[in-house]
């Protein structure tokens, strides 16, 4: 058995484990009666749902993962005129989202979301300009030094597996000294994911999707993950504090591979 060190769960699996514990408890629904369905940009998430690491007594944290392309096809098949539906709020609890969550879909977006929070937690100061332009864009590999009130943080970002290999080889050869890196397997990040409407390598489509995410982020009243009232409540009521034993258990995993 190959044992891989503890790591953060993917967003899909974080949400699944919280839905089947905190949310289930709040709604008074036993875990085994809950069916969790996620809508993802990614085909690999279907396989992820079946991994033993993400099950409790054989019950998966996420029961079904459908892709955005599949969802679009279901909407068409059901003859739903999506554009004419009235907008609605998401259900609560756990219905609030921030701009930091929105930009996760673009290469550099996870890093930018982390930097918005890291800046404020590390410096104790309010971050007024939340846009970190240096980590945005569709360049294959991005490198930036971020100033955290005098402390320099070196970050590296790659999207697409060939570019990821280049970045990792640079690190292995000792040519780059990053404090943090972000790797996205798909071109452009999740906006180019295998479950998304097909882009057939058209970079103008990826650019348009990425711009749409940053536009939505800019319009959100909340743009930093740690300011999300639902997340604050989740920690207060259930997880305790970041890296508590419960948070570690539900938000991290320990991958293993059976040979
Ligand atoms: S980058 Fe691609 S493989 Fe990775 S989570 Fe997004 S869609 Fe899935």
Coordinates of C-alpha atoms and ligand atoms in Angstrom, one line a residue:
X1 CA 0.0 0.0 0.0
X2 CA 1.3 3.4 -1.0
X3 CA 0.7 6.0 1.8
X4 CA 0.6 9.7 0.8
X5 CA 0.9 12.4 3.5
X6 CA -2.2 14.2 4.8
X7 CA -3.5 16.9 2.5
X8 CA -6.5 19.2 2.2
X9 CA -9.6 17.6 0.6
X10 CA -10.8 18.9 -2.7
X11 CA -13.7 21.4 -2.4
X12 CA -16.2 18.7 -3.5
X13 CA -15.1 16.4 -0.6
X14 CA -14.9 19.2 1.9
X15 CA -18.5 20.2 1.1
X16 CA -19.6 16.5 1.2
X17 CA -18.2 15.8 4.6
X18 CA -19.6 19.1 6.0
X19 CA -23.0 18.4 4.4
X20 CA -23.2 14.9 5.9
X21 CA -22.2 16.1 9.4
X22 CA -22.8 19.7 10.3
X23 CA -25.7 20.3 7.8
X24 CA -27.3 16.9 8.5
X25 CA -27.2 17.6 12.2
X26 CA -28.7 21.1 11.7
X27 CA -31.5 19.8 9.5
X28 CA -32.2 16.8 11.7
X29 CA -31.6 14.3 8.9
X30 CA -29.7 11.1 9.6
X31 CA -26.6 10.9 7.4
X32 CA -27.7 7.6 5.7
X33 CA -30.9 9.3 4.5
X34 CA -29.0 12.1 2.8
X35 CA -28.1 12.1 -0.9
X36 CA -25.5 14.6 -1.8
X37 CA -25.1 15.6 -5.4
X38 CA -22.3 17.9 -6.6
X39 CA -22.2 19.8 -9.9
X40 CA -18.6 19.9 -11.0
X41 CA -16.4 21.1 -13.9
X42 CA -14.5 17.9 -13.6
X43 CA -14.9 14.3 -14.7
X44 CA -12.3 13.1 -12.3
X45 CA -14.7 14.0 -9.4
X46 CA -16.9 11.0 -10.3
X47 CA -14.0 8.7 -9.5
X48 CA -13.2 10.7 -6.4
X49 CA -16.7 10.0 -5.0
X50 CA -16.0 6.3 -5.0
X51 CA -12.7 6.5 -3.2
X52 CA -12.6 4.8 0.2
X53 CA -11.0 7.8 1.8
X54 CA -14.3 9.7 1.4
X55 CA -16.7 7.2 2.9
X56 CA -18.1 6.5 6.4
X57 CA -19.0 2.9 6.9
X58 CA -19.5 2.5 3.1
X59 CA -21.6 5.7 2.8
X60 CA -19.9 8.2 0.5
X61 CA -19.7 11.9 1.5
X62 CA -20.8 12.8 -2.0
X63 CA -23.2 10.3 -3.6
X64 CA -23.2 11.6 -7.2
X65 CA -21.1 14.0 -9.1
X66 CA -22.5 15.4 -12.3
X67 CA -20.6 17.6 -14.7
X68 CA -21.7 21.1 -15.8
X69 CA -22.1 19.7 -19.3
X70 CA -24.4 17.0 -18.0
X71 CA -26.4 19.5 -16.0
X72 CA -26.9 21.7 -19.1
X73 CA -28.0 18.6 -21.1
X74 CA -30.5 17.7 -18.4
X75 CA -31.9 21.2 -18.4
X76 CA -32.3 21.1 -22.1
X77 CA -33.9 17.7 -22.0
X78 CA -36.5 18.9 -19.4
X79 CA -37.3 21.9 -21.7
X80 CA -36.5 24.3 -18.9
X81 CA -35.9 27.8 -20.3
X82 CA -33.2 28.6 -17.9
X83 CA -32.8 32.3 -18.9
X84 CA -36.4 33.0 -18.0
X85 CA -36.3 31.5 -14.5
X86 CA -36.5 34.1 -11.8
X87 CA -33.3 34.5 -9.7
X88 CA -33.5 33.1 -6.2
X89 CA -31.3 33.0 -3.2
X90 CA -29.5 29.8 -2.3
X91 CA -31.0 27.7 0.5
X92 CA -29.6 28.2 4.0
X93 CA -27.6 27.2 6.0
X94 CA -24.4 27.2 3.9
X95 CA -26.0 29.2 1.0
X96 CA -23.6 32.2 1.2
X97 CA -20.6 32.5 -1.1
X98 CA -17.8 35.0 -1.6
X99 CA -15.9 36.2 -4.6
X100 CA -12.9 34.2 -3.4
X101 CA -14.9 31.1 -4.0
X102 CA -16.0 32.2 -7.5
X103 CA -12.4 32.7 -8.7
X104 CA -11.3 29.2 -7.7
X105 CA -12.3 28.2 -11.2
X106 CA -9.6 30.2 -13.0
X107 CA -5.8 29.4 -12.9
X108 CA -4.4 31.6 -10.1
X109 CA -7.8 31.9 -8.5
X110 CA -7.1 29.5 -5.6
X111 CA -3.9 31.4 -4.9
X112 CA -5.6 34.8 -5.0
X113 CA -8.3 33.6 -2.6
X114 CA -5.6 32.3 -0.2
X115 CA -3.6 35.5 -0.5
X116 CA -6.7 37.6 0.4
X117 CA -7.0 35.7 3.6
X118 CA -3.3 35.2 4.3
X119 CA -2.6 38.9 4.0
X120 CA -5.2 39.9 6.6
X121 CA -4.4 37.0 9.0
X122 CA -0.7 37.4 8.8
X123 CA -0.4 41.2 8.9
X124 CA -3.5 41.9 11.1
X125 CA -4.3 44.7 8.6
X126 CA -7.3 45.2 6.2
X127 CA -6.6 44.4 2.6
X128 CA -8.3 47.2 0.6
X129 CA -7.2 46.2 -2.9
X130 CA -8.2 42.5 -3.1
X131 CA -7.1 42.0 -6.8
X132 CA -3.7 40.3 -7.1
X133 CA -3.2 40.9 -10.9
X134 CA 0.2 39.2 -10.9
X135 CA -1.4 35.8 -10.4
X136 CA -4.1 36.2 -13.0
X137 CA -4.1 35.3 -16.7
X138 CA -3.6 32.4 -19.0
X139 CA 0.2 32.4 -19.2
X140 CA 1.3 28.8 -18.8
X141 CA 3.5 29.4 -15.7
X142 CA 3.1 32.5 -13.5
X143 CA 5.6 33.6 -10.8
X144 CA 5.1 36.5 -8.4
X145 CA 6.4 37.9 -5.2
X146 CA 3.7 39.2 -3.0
X147 CA 4.5 41.8 -0.3
X148 CA 2.8 41.0 3.0
X149 CA 3.6 44.2 4.7
X150 CA 7.3 43.8 4.4
X151 CA 7.5 40.0 4.2
X152 CA 8.0 38.7 0.7
X153 CA 6.1 35.7 -0.4
X154 CA 7.1 33.9 -3.6
X155 CA 4.3 32.0 -5.4
X156 CA 4.2 29.9 -8.5
X157 CA 1.2 28.9 -10.6
X158 CA 0.9 26.4 -13.5
X159 CA -2.1 25.0 -15.4
X160 CA -2.0 22.0 -17.7
X161 CA 0.0 18.9 -16.8
X162 CA 2.9 19.7 -19.1
X163 CA 3.3 23.1 -17.5
X164 CA 2.9 21.6 -14.0
X165 CA 5.8 19.2 -14.8
X166 CA 8.0 22.1 -15.9
X167 CA 7.3 24.0 -12.7
X168 CA 7.9 21.0 -10.5
X169 CA 11.2 20.2 -12.4
X170 CA 12.4 23.7 -11.8
X171 CA 11.7 23.3 -8.1
X172 CA 13.4 19.9 -8.0
X173 CA 16.4 21.4 -9.7
X174 CA 16.6 24.1 -7.0
X175 CA 16.0 26.8 -9.6
X176 CA 12.9 28.3 -7.9
X177 CA 12.2 29.0 -4.3
X178 CA 8.5 29.2 -3.8
X179 CA 6.6 29.5 -0.5
X180 CA 3.4 28.3 -2.2
X181 CA 2.4 26.9 -5.5
X182 CA -0.9 26.3 -7.2
X183 CA -1.3 23.5 -9.9
X184 CA -4.4 23.0 -12.0
X185 CA -4.5 20.0 -14.2
X186 CA -6.7 21.5 -16.9
X187 CA -6.0 24.3 -19.3
X188 CA -6.9 27.6 -17.7
X189 CA -7.9 25.8 -14.5
X190 CA -11.4 24.4 -13.9
X191 CA -12.9 26.7 -16.6
X192 CA -11.3 24.3 -19.0
X193 CA -12.2 21.2 -17.1
X194 CA -13.2 17.9 -18.8
X195 CA -16.8 18.2 -17.6
X196 CA -17.3 21.7 -18.9
X197 CA -18.9 22.6 -22.2
X198 CA -16.3 21.7 -24.8
X199 CA -13.7 24.4 -25.6
X200 CA -11.7 22.4 -28.1
X201 CA -8.5 24.3 -27.1
X202 CA -10.1 27.7 -28.1
X203 CA -8.2 30.1 -25.8
X204 CA -10.6 32.9 -26.5
X205 CA -13.4 30.8 -24.8
X206 CA -11.1 30.2 -21.8
X207 CA -10.4 33.9 -21.6
X208 CA -14.1 34.8 -21.8
X209 CA -14.9 32.3 -19.0
X210 CA -12.1 33.6 -16.8
X211 CA -13.2 37.2 -17.3
X212 CA -16.8 36.2 -16.4
X213 CA -15.5 34.8 -13.1
X214 CA -13.5 37.9 -12.2
X215 CA -16.5 40.1 -13.2
X216 CA -18.7 38.1 -10.8
X217 CA -16.1 38.3 -8.1
X218 CA -15.9 42.1 -8.5
X219 CA -19.7 42.4 -8.1
X220 CA -19.9 40.3 -4.9
X221 CA -20.4 42.2 -1.6
X222 CA -18.1 39.7 0.1
X223 CA -14.8 38.8 -1.6
X224 CA -12.7 37.1 1.2
X225 CA -13.3 33.6 2.3
X226 CA -12.8 34.4 6.0
X227 CA -15.5 37.0 5.9
X228 CA -18.2 34.5 4.8
X229 CA -20.7 34.5 7.7
X230 CA -21.6 30.9 7.1
X231 CA -18.0 29.8 7.3
X232 CA -17.6 31.9 10.5
X233 CA -20.6 30.2 12.0
X234 CA -19.5 26.8 10.9
X235 CA -16.3 27.2 12.9
X236 CA -18.1 28.8 15.9
X237 CA -20.8 26.2 16.1
X238 CA -19.1 23.0 14.9
X239 CA -15.4 23.0 13.8
X240 CA -14.0 25.1 16.7
X241 CA -11.0 26.7 15.1
X242 CA -8.9 26.2 11.9
X243 CA -6.8 23.1 12.2
X244 CA -8.8 21.8 15.2
X245 CA -9.0 18.0 15.4
X246 CA -12.5 18.1 13.9
X247 CA -11.5 20.5 11.1
X248 CA -8.5 18.4 10.3
X249 CA -10.6 15.2 10.2
X250 CA -13.4 16.6 8.0
X251 CA -11.4 19.0 5.8
X252 CA -8.3 16.9 5.2
X253 CA -7.6 13.4 4.0
X254 CA -4.9 10.8 3.9
X255 CA -4.7 9.2 0.5
X256 CA -3.6 5.7 0.0
X257 CA -3.2 3.6 -3.1
X258 CA -3.6 -0.2 -3.0
X259 CA -1.0 -1.8 -5.3
Ligands
LIG1 S1 -8.4 21.7 -12.8 FE1 -9.4 20.1 -14.0 S2 -8.9 18.2 -13.0 FE2 -8.4 19.8 -11.6 S3 -10.3 20.0 -10.3 FE3 -10.5 21.5 -12.0 S4 -11.6 20.4 -13.6 FE4 -10.8 18.9 -12.2

